[in-house]
Amino acid sequence: MATFLYRIGRWAFRRRRLVGGLWLGALVLALAAAAMAPAGEEEDLSMPGTESQKAFDLLDERFPESNSLGAEARLVFRAPDGQRVTARENKAAVQDTLGSLDGGDQVASTTDPYESGAVSEDGTIAYSTITYTEGAVDLTESTKSALEDAANQARDAGLTVEVGGSALDSEEEPGGTTELIGVAVAAVVLVLALGSLVAAGLSLLTALLGVAIAFGLVSALAVPLGLTSTVAILALMLGLAVGIDYALFITSRFRDECAQGSEPEEAAGRAVGTAGSAVVFAGATVFIALVGLGVVGIPELTKMGMGGAGAVALAVLVALTLVPALFGLFGRRVLPRAVRKASAGRRSGSERPHPVPTAAGRPGLSTRWARFVLRRPVAVLMIAGLGLGAVAVPALSLELGLPGDESKSVETTQRRAYDLLSEGFGPGFNGPLTMVVDASKSADTRAATNQVVTTLRGVDGIASVGDPAFSRTKDTAILTAVPKTAPNSGETKDLVHAIRGAVSGVEADTGAAILVTGTTAMNIDISEAMSDALIPYLTVVIGLALLLLLVVFRSVLVPVKAALGFLLSVGAAFGVLVAVFQWGWAADLLGIEQTGPVMSLMPILIIGIVFGLAMDYEVFLLTRMREAHVHGASPGEAIVSGFRHSGRVVAAAAIIMISVFAGFVGMSSPTIQTMGVGLAAAVLFDAFVVRMAIVPAVLALLGHRAWWLPRILDRVLPNVDIEGEALTRHVPAAATVPDAAVAPLPAGRHRG
């Protein structure tokens, strides 16, 4: 693979204008396709095979007149202090407000709270439900403005009015201030790590181009593939993070090759052949882990995985082709100024500077750290391992759920409407349960439904049971049960299980099929399915890690160590999620106003993403160690060599990735906030604790045994040559430094 990628690097360097033109054309086409494509719709989470999903499908079949995809709004009215909403003046204001909406564009129906009984017992709060003919994304601005104007009309009459429901929902758009801060931090780190504005700009430019193409493709395919804004944001987040990192790794290797006397074209080929091999492997691990999310069975999670995997694949292609092409366009400006001056002075006939040998110069921070770990491996291992274990302890209290209006900021009208409804009608009113009685195989639909109503009223935890509604064919009935507890509470979860157990007797007596559904039941079913899938998915990911690392490093113990380290970093990341989103630690600092269960998609999604990112750092750090070991270095010398060449670059890459992920914490979407915090924490722990501390400590304790491989496996396993040994054998480096080449870097300037 190294030789093949070496040829790609040299070809891209020579055909730089062609490569640049092709990528620019791809960018224009992707953006044009996105601009012409219709906007996608936000879809509710679904999980085929669950009881709640079966009930939703049955409702669409038996009640075709209802538009389950139509948007809905709830206007919640509260009377001034000391008054009732049923007072003549307040009642007139409510009815005038609803009258201004009735018959409006895209409005299907409005309910009168005084006729439907939607008034609280104390008479202070009432609500009206407005249904629309179109989904929330397809509502026009005039329709939304009419809803807001109606609310303002009632406010002018002295009432407190808030708007809940999906009608005012909007897609989360990237490009906020916090994301820009993350990109700015990444740019600063690149400049410090590479010592050149041009090199830093090159890495940032290529990453942004790959992200723009990925974002354009996701936007263009939003309608035909049903992709949501969350898919686009995940593609943006991952593409930007790995795109910068991959370009940084190849650029850093290009600088090293130039410093060793290679001509720029040769250096580009060797950089792509060595660092590019690691990029291919690292990108492949992320890609496989994300595509593997499809086995969970949740369509939205599958789409998120595919979108993120596509962005990562684009980042790999850009790094392997466009980055070396830009080496050819920018020439020596990619190198630090000190190196360019030294090379210019030598070409003009001045005395060539004599670089200080590496051994004589002051070792870099990475080298000094590696030597410190070698002196105290047990202490470092104990402190790092116990520290991550302590951070992971909160993960034992992990609770999964799906966010609703209760998780939104108190500054939003949706959250205030949620709070008013909870106050007036009880916390369970925001999460009613829908009972579907399918009596198509039963003789008496009404008798079966009445028995269900009687059974529900006897279940502890039910606040009220509504009157049933029957389908046109009279073979199906639906009724609503309101819990006493909030939608995301553990008591409501237990209540759903209690209801399903209680109605099983009715099913046996009547022959009717009774299903529990509704948004709350669906969220509970999805969360439980995700919990059940967590261990199997983790097993698959760990097994994949062991297999891939066994092939790459040709070692048995190195993959085991990598897998255990991955588990530590993921466990610690989950601990942070629980502490922040469930317990509220540092929630105010991060702008998180409401605590509750962790988003049920997050554990599996974070495992899939972090698995690939963890392998990034494992590969880039250990390939240099294995390269030194293969060439005869002692175990300790190999560790120091790996940190000397890769420690600084891996640290810079991790800081960049943390900055990009943390930049998304400021978005208003709970899903994106959780993802940003979880991924930033996971990368922090994995890069700086696991890979920088635990890995060298374990390798130091194992010594030569770290690279042991049974003979039978040595014969069977393919040799992927990720260290680029084939380049050393078949593509010999220049023995002398030609005039056009670049002078070596002074010691301490380019090595860790």
mmCIF file with all atom_site columns, N, CA, C and O in Angstrom, residues 530-562:
data_model
loop_
_atom_site.group_PDB
_atom_site.id
_atom_site.type_symbol
_atom_site.label_atom_id
_atom_site.label_alt_id
_atom_site.label_comp_id
_atom_site.label_asym_id
_atom_site.label_entity_id
_atom_site.label_seq_id
_atom_site.pdbx_PDB_ins_code
_atom_site.Cartn_x
_atom_site.Cartn_y
_atom_site.Cartn_z
_atom_site.occupancy
_atom_site.B_iso_or_equiv
_atom_site.pdbx_formal_charge
_atom_site.auth_seq_id
_atom_site.auth_comp_id
_atom_site.auth_asym_id
_atom_site.auth_atom_id
_atom_site.pdbx_PDB_model_num
ATOM 1   N N  . MET A 1 530 ? -31.738 0.872  22.427 1.00 0.00 ? 530 MET A N  1
ATOM 2   C CA . MET A 1 530 ? -30.351 1.344  22.357 1.00 0.00 ? 530 MET A CA 1
ATOM 3   C C  . MET A 1 530 ? -29.521 0.763  23.495 1.00 0.00 ? 530 MET A C  1
ATOM 4   O O  . MET A 1 530 ? -28.361 0.390  23.310 1.00 0.00 ? 530 MET A O  1
ATOM 5   N N  . SER A 1 531 ? -30.105 0.681  24.677 1.00 0.00 ? 531 SER A N  1
ATOM 6   C CA . SER A 1 531 ? -29.389 0.086  25.806 1.00 0.00 ? 531 SER A CA 1
ATOM 7   C C  . SER A 1 531 ? -29.078 -1.379 25.540 1.00 0.00 ? 531 SER A C  1
ATOM 8   O O  . SER A 1 531 ? -27.976 -1.859 25.840 1.00 0.00 ? 531 SER A O  1
ATOM 9   N N  . ASP A 1 532 ? -30.044 -2.088 24.968 1.00 0.00 ? 532 ASP A N  1
ATOM 10  C CA . ASP A 1 532 ? -29.827 -3.502 24.661 1.00 0.00 ? 532 ASP A CA 1
ATOM 11  C C  . ASP A 1 532 ? -28.767 -3.694 23.582 1.00 0.00 ? 532 ASP A C  1
ATOM 12  O O  . ASP A 1 532 ? -28.047 -4.706 23.584 1.00 0.00 ? 532 ASP A O  1
ATOM 13  N N  . ALA A 1 533 ? -28.673 -2.733 22.651 1.00 0.00 ? 533 ALA A N  1
ATOM 14  C CA . ALA A 1 533 ? -27.718 -2.871 21.540 1.00 0.00 ? 533 ALA A CA 1
ATOM 15  C C  . ALA A 1 533 ? -26.313 -2.406 21.914 1.00 0.00 ? 533 ALA A C  1
ATOM 16  O O  . ALA A 1 533 ? -25.363 -2.661 21.163 1.00 0.00 ? 533 ALA A O  1
ATOM 17  N N  . LEU A 1 534 ? -26.165 -1.736 23.058 1.00 0.00 ? 534 LEU A N  1
ATOM 18  C CA . LEU A 1 534 ? -24.880 -1.121 23.413 1.00 0.00 ? 534 LEU A CA 1
ATOM 19  C C  . LEU A 1 534 ? -23.779 -2.161 23.556 1.00 0.00 ? 534 LEU A C  1
ATOM 20  O O  . LEU A 1 534 ? -22.699 -2.029 22.961 1.00 0.00 ? 534 LEU A O  1
ATOM 21  N N  . ILE A 1 535 ? -24.010 -3.195 24.334 1.00 0.00 ? 535 ILE A N  1
ATOM 22  C CA . ILE A 1 535 ? -22.978 -4.205 24.565 1.00 0.00 ? 535 ILE A CA 1
ATOM 23  C C  . ILE A 1 535 ? -22.636 -4.972 23.287 1.00 0.00 ? 535 ILE A C  1
ATOM 24  O O  . ILE A 1 535 ? -21.450 -5.140 22.964 1.00 0.00 ? 535 ILE A O  1
ATOM 25  N N  . PRO A 1 536 ? -23.637 -5.460 22.518 1.00 0.00 ? 536 PRO A N  1
ATOM 26  C CA . PRO A 1 536 ? -23.278 -6.137 21.260 1.00 0.00 ? 536 PRO A CA 1
ATOM 27  C C  . PRO A 1 536 ? -22.485 -5.247 20.302 1.00 0.00 ? 536 PRO A C  1
ATOM 28  O O  . PRO A 1 536 ? -21.509 -5.700 19.686 1.00 0.00 ? 536 PRO A O  1
ATOM 29  N N  . TYR A 1 537 ? -22.895 -3.978 20.183 1.00 0.00 ? 537 TYR A N  1
ATOM 30  C CA . TYR A 1 537 ? -22.169 -3.093 19.278 1.00 0.00 ? 537 TYR A CA 1
ATOM 31  C C  . TYR A 1 537 ? -20.747 -2.849 19.787 1.00 0.00 ? 537 TYR A C  1
ATOM 32  O O  . TYR A 1 537 ? -19.785 -2.847 19.002 1.00 0.00 ? 537 TYR A O  1
ATOM 33  N N  . LEU A 1 538 ? -20.607 -2.665 21.091 1.00 0.00 ? 538 LEU A N  1
ATOM 34  C CA . LEU A 1 538 ? -19.280 -2.466 21.664 1.00 0.00 ? 538 LEU A CA 1
ATOM 35  C C  . LEU A 1 538 ? -18.410 -3.698 21.428 1.00 0.00 ? 538 LEU A C  1
ATOM 36  O O  . LEU A 1 538 ? -17.216 -3.578 21.136 1.00 0.00 ? 538 LEU A O  1
ATOM 37  N N  . THR A 1 539 ? -19.004 -4.868 21.526 1.00 0.00 ? 539 THR A N  1
ATOM 38  C CA . THR A 1 539 ? -18.256 -6.099 21.280 1.00 0.00 ? 539 THR A CA 1
ATOM 39  C C  . THR A 1 539 ? -17.758 -6.164 19.839 1.00 0.00 ? 539 THR A C  1
ATOM 40  O O  . THR A 1 539 ? -16.606 -6.545 19.570 1.00 0.00 ? 539 THR A O  1
ATOM 41  N N  . VAL A 1 540 ? -18.630 -5.785 18.904 1.00 0.00 ? 540 VAL A N  1
ATOM 42  C CA . VAL A 1 540 ? -18.235 -5.792 17.496 1.00 0.00 ? 540 VAL A CA 1
ATOM 43  C C  . VAL A 1 540 ? -17.106 -4.798 17.252 1.00 0.00 ? 540 VAL A C  1
ATOM 44  O O  . VAL A 1 540 ? -16.124 -5.097 16.552 1.00 0.00 ? 540 VAL A O  1
ATOM 45  N N  . VAL A 1 541 ? -17.233 -3.593 17.829 1.00 0.00 ? 541 VAL A N  1
ATOM 46  C CA . VAL A 1 541 ? -16.216 -2.562 17.627 1.00 0.00 ? 541 VAL A CA 1
ATOM 47  C C  . VAL A 1 541 ? -14.876 -3.002 18.209 1.00 0.00 ? 541 VAL A C  1
ATOM 48  O O  . VAL A 1 541 ? -13.828 -2.861 17.575 1.00 0.00 ? 541 VAL A O  1
ATOM 49  N N  . ILE A 1 542 ? -14.896 -3.560 19.428 1.00 0.00 ? 542 ILE A N  1
ATOM 50  C CA . ILE A 1 542 ? -13.652 -4.007 20.045 1.00 0.00 ? 542 ILE A CA 1
ATOM 51  C C  . ILE A 1 542 ? -13.040 -5.146 19.240 1.00 0.00 ? 542 ILE A C  1
ATOM 52  O O  . ILE A 1 542 ? -11.821 -5.198 19.024 1.00 0.00 ? 542 ILE A O  1
ATOM 53  N N  . GLY A 1 543 ? -13.880 -6.071 18.780 1.00 0.00 ? 543 GLY A N  1
ATOM 54  C CA . GLY A 1 543 ? -13.369 -7.163 17.963 1.00 0.00 ? 543 GLY A CA 1
ATOM 55  C C  . GLY A 1 543 ? -12.729 -6.663 16.685 1.00 0.00 ? 543 GLY A C  1
ATOM 56  O O  . GLY A 1 543 ? -11.666 -7.153 16.262 1.00 0.00 ? 543 GLY A O  1
ATOM 57  N N  . LEU A 1 544 ? -13.359 -5.659 16.060 1.00 0.00 ? 544 LEU A N  1
ATOM 58  C CA . LEU A 1 544 ? -12.794 -5.063 14.852 1.00 0.00 ? 544 LEU A CA 1
ATOM 59  C C  . LEU A 1 544 ? -11.463 -4.401 15.152 1.00 0.00 ? 544 LEU A C  1
ATOM 60  O O  . LEU A 1 544 ? -10.500 -4.513 14.373 1.00 0.00 ? 544 LEU A O  1
ATOM 61  N N  . ALA A 1 545 ? -11.383 -3.700 16.293 1.00 0.00 ? 545 ALA A N  1
ATOM 62  C CA . ALA A 1 545 ? -10.130 -3.045 16.676 1.00 0.00 ? 545 ALA A CA 1
ATOM 63  C C  . ALA A 1 545 ? -9.013  -4.066 16.845 1.00 0.00 ? 545 ALA A C  1
ATOM 64  O O  . ALA A 1 545 ? -7.879  -3.856 16.382 1.00 0.00 ? 545 ALA A O  1
ATOM 65  N N  . LEU A 1 546 ? -9.310  -5.161 17.519 1.00 0.00 ? 546 LEU A N  1
ATOM 66  C CA . LEU A 1 546 ? -8.296  -6.191 17.735 1.00 0.00 ? 546 LEU A CA 1
ATOM 67  C C  . LEU A 1 546 ? -7.797  -6.756 16.406 1.00 0.00 ? 546 LEU A C  1
ATOM 68  O O  . LEU A 1 546 ? -6.587  -6.940 16.204 1.00 0.00 ? 546 LEU A O  1
ATOM 69  N N  . LEU A 1 547 ? -8.720  -7.020 15.494 1.00 0.00 ? 547 LEU A N  1
ATOM 70  C CA . LEU A 1 547 ? -8.343  -7.608 14.212 1.00 0.00 ? 547 LEU A CA 1
ATOM 71  C C  . LEU A 1 547 ? -7.502  -6.644 13.377 1.00 0.00 ? 547 LEU A C  1
ATOM 72  O O  . LEU A 1 547 ? -6.442  -7.018 12.843 1.00 0.00 ? 547 LEU A O  1
ATOM 73  N N  . LEU A 1 548 ? -7.954  -5.403 13.260 1.00 0.00 ? 548 LEU A N  1
ATOM 74  C CA . LEU A 1 548 ? -7.241  -4.436 12.432 1.00 0.00 ? 548 LEU A CA 1
ATOM 75  C C  . LEU A 1 548 ? -5.853  -4.130 12.988 1.00 0.00 ? 548 LEU A C  1
ATOM 76  O O  . LEU A 1 548 ? -4.869  -4.063 12.244 1.00 0.00 ? 548 LEU A O  1
ATOM 77  N N  . LEU A 1 549 ? -5.775  -3.939 14.288 1.00 0.00 ? 549 LEU A N  1
ATOM 78  C CA . LEU A 1 549 ? -4.469  -3.627 14.879 1.00 0.00 ? 549 LEU A CA 1
ATOM 79  C C  . LEU A 1 549 ? -3.530  -4.829 14.840 1.00 0.00 ? 549 LEU A C  1
ATOM 80  O O  . LEU A 1 549 ? -2.315  -4.671 14.756 1.00 0.00 ? 549 LEU A O  1
ATOM 81  N N  . LEU A 1 550 ? -4.087  -6.021 14.903 1.00 0.00 ? 550 LEU A N  1
ATOM 82  C CA . LEU A 1 550 ? -3.266  -7.224 14.762 1.00 0.00 ? 550 LEU A CA 1
ATOM 83  C C  . LEU A 1 550 ? -2.610  -7.258 13.387 1.00 0.00 ? 550 LEU A C  1
ATOM 84  O O  . LEU A 1 550 ? -1.419  -7.590 13.253 1.00 0.00 ? 550 LEU A O  1
ATOM 85  N N  . VAL A 1 551 ? -3.370  -6.883 12.360 1.00 0.00 ? 551 VAL A N  1
ATOM 86  C CA . VAL A 1 551 ? -2.830  -6.867 11.003 1.00 0.00 ? 551 VAL A CA 1
ATOM 87  C C  . VAL A 1 551 ? -1.810  -5.745 10.838 1.00 0.00 ? 551 VAL A C  1
ATOM 88  O O  . VAL A 1 551 ? -0.739  -5.931 10.248 1.00 0.00 ? 551 VAL A O  1
ATOM 89  N N  . VAL A 1 552 ? -2.120  -4.574 11.388 1.00 0.00 ? 552 VAL A N  1
ATOM 90  C CA . VAL A 1 552 ? -1.265  -3.408 11.175 1.00 0.00 ? 552 VAL A CA 1
ATOM 91  C C  . VAL A 1 552 ? 0.064   -3.522 11.914 1.00 0.00 ? 552 VAL A C  1
ATOM 92  O O  . VAL A 1 552 ? 1.138   -3.335 11.344 1.00 0.00 ? 552 VAL A O  1
ATOM 93  N N  . PHE A 1 553 ? -0.004  -3.856 13.217 1.00 0.00 ? 553 PHE A N  1
ATOM 94  C CA . PHE A 1 553 ? 1.215   -3.843 14.032 1.00 0.00 ? 553 PHE A CA 1
ATOM 95  C C  . PHE A 1 553 ? 1.840   -5.222 14.200 1.00 0.00 ? 553 PHE A C  1
ATOM 96  O O  . PHE A 1 553 ? 2.905   -5.326 14.809 1.00 0.00 ? 553 PHE A O  1
ATOM 97  N N  . ARG A 1 554 ? 1.176   -6.255 13.666 1.00 0.00 ? 554 ARG A N  1
ATOM 98  C CA . ARG A 1 554 ? 1.727   -7.608 13.736 1.00 0.00 ? 554 ARG A CA 1
ATOM 99  C C  . ARG A 1 554 ? 2.169   -7.920 15.161 1.00 0.00 ? 554 ARG A C  1
ATOM 100 O O  . ARG A 1 554 ? 3.311   -8.304 15.430 1.00 0.00 ? 554 ARG A O  1
ATOM 101 N N  . SER A 1 555 ? 1.227   -7.727 16.074 1.00 0.00 ? 555 SER A N  1
ATOM 102 C CA . SER A 1 555 ? 1.471   -7.945 17.497 1.00 0.00 ? 555 SER A CA 1
ATOM 103 C C  . SER A 1 555 ? 0.162   -8.384 18.132 1.00 0.00 ? 555 SER A C  1
ATOM 104 O O  . SER A 1 555 ? -0.920  -7.954 17.710 1.00 0.00 ? 555 SER A O  1
ATOM 105 N N  . VAL A 1 556 ? 0.260   -9.225 19.153 1.00 0.00 ? 556 VAL A N  1
ATOM 106 C CA . VAL A 1 556 ? -0.927  -9.677 19.869 1.00 0.00 ? 556 VAL A CA 1
ATOM 107 C C  . VAL A 1 556 ? -1.272  -8.744 21.016 1.00 0.00 ? 556 VAL A C  1
ATOM 108 O O  . VAL A 1 556 ? -2.439  -8.396 21.235 1.00 0.00 ? 556 VAL A O  1
ATOM 109 N N  . LEU A 1 557 ? -0.263  -8.294 21.748 1.00 0.00 ? 557 LEU A N  1
ATOM 110 C CA . LEU A 1 557 ? -0.511  -7.501 22.946 1.00 0.00 ? 557 LEU A CA 1
ATOM 111 C C  . LEU A 1 557 ? -0.830  -6.044 22.636 1.00 0.00 ? 557 LEU A C  1
ATOM 112 O O  . LEU A 1 557 ? -1.575  -5.408 23.384 1.00 0.00 ? 557 LEU A O  1
ATOM 113 N N  . VAL A 1 558 ? -0.292  -5.493 21.570 1.00 0.00 ? 558 VAL A N  1
ATOM 114 C CA . VAL A 1 558 ? -0.574  -4.094 21.222 1.00 0.00 ? 558 VAL A CA 1
ATOM 115 C C  . VAL A 1 558 ? -2.072  -3.886 20.949 1.00 0.00 ? 558 VAL A C  1
ATOM 116 O O  . VAL A 1 558 ? -2.671  -2.932 21.450 1.00 0.00 ? 558 VAL A O  1
ATOM 117 N N  . PRO A 1 559 ? -2.746  -4.742 20.175 1.00 0.00 ? 559 PRO A N  1
ATOM 118 C CA . PRO A 1 559 ? -4.192  -4.563 19.995 1.00 0.00 ? 559 PRO A CA 1
ATOM 119 C C  . PRO A 1 559 ? -4.988  -4.694 21.288 1.00 0.00 ? 559 PRO A C  1
ATOM 120 O O  . PRO A 1 559 ? -5.955  -3.951 21.505 1.00 0.00 ? 559 PRO A O  1
ATOM 121 N N  . VAL A 1 560 ? -4.601  -5.636 22.161 1.00 0.00 ? 560 VAL A N  1
ATOM 122 C CA . VAL A 1 560 ? -5.319  -5.797 23.431 1.00 0.00 ? 560 VAL A CA 1
ATOM 123 C C  . VAL A 1 560 ? -5.180  -4.539 24.266 1.00 0.00 ? 560 VAL A C  1
ATOM 124 O O  . VAL A 1 560 ? -6.158  -4.034 24.843 1.00 0.00 ? 560 VAL A O  1
ATOM 125 N N  . LYS A 1 561 ? -3.976  -4.006 24.319 1.00 0.00 ? 561 LYS A N  1
ATOM 126 C CA . LYS A 1 561 ? -3.737  -2.768 25.061 1.00 0.00 ? 561 LYS A CA 1
ATOM 127 C C  . LYS A 1 561 ? -4.539  -1.608 24.476 1.00 0.00 ? 561 LYS A C  1
ATOM 128 O O  . LYS A 1 561 ? -5.135  -0.807 25.205 1.00 0.00 ? 561 LYS A O  1
ATOM 129 N N  . ALA A 1 562 ? -4.592  -1.522 23.142 1.00 0.00 ? 562 ALA A N  1
ATOM 130 C CA . ALA A 1 562 ? -5.338  -0.446 22.484 1.00 0.00 ? 562 ALA A CA 1
ATOM 131 C C  . ALA A 1 562 ? -6.827  -0.548 22.785 1.00 0.00 ? 562 ALA A C  1
ATOM 132 O O  . ALA A 1 562 ? -7.498  0.464  23.030 1.00 0.00 ? 562 ALA A O  1
#
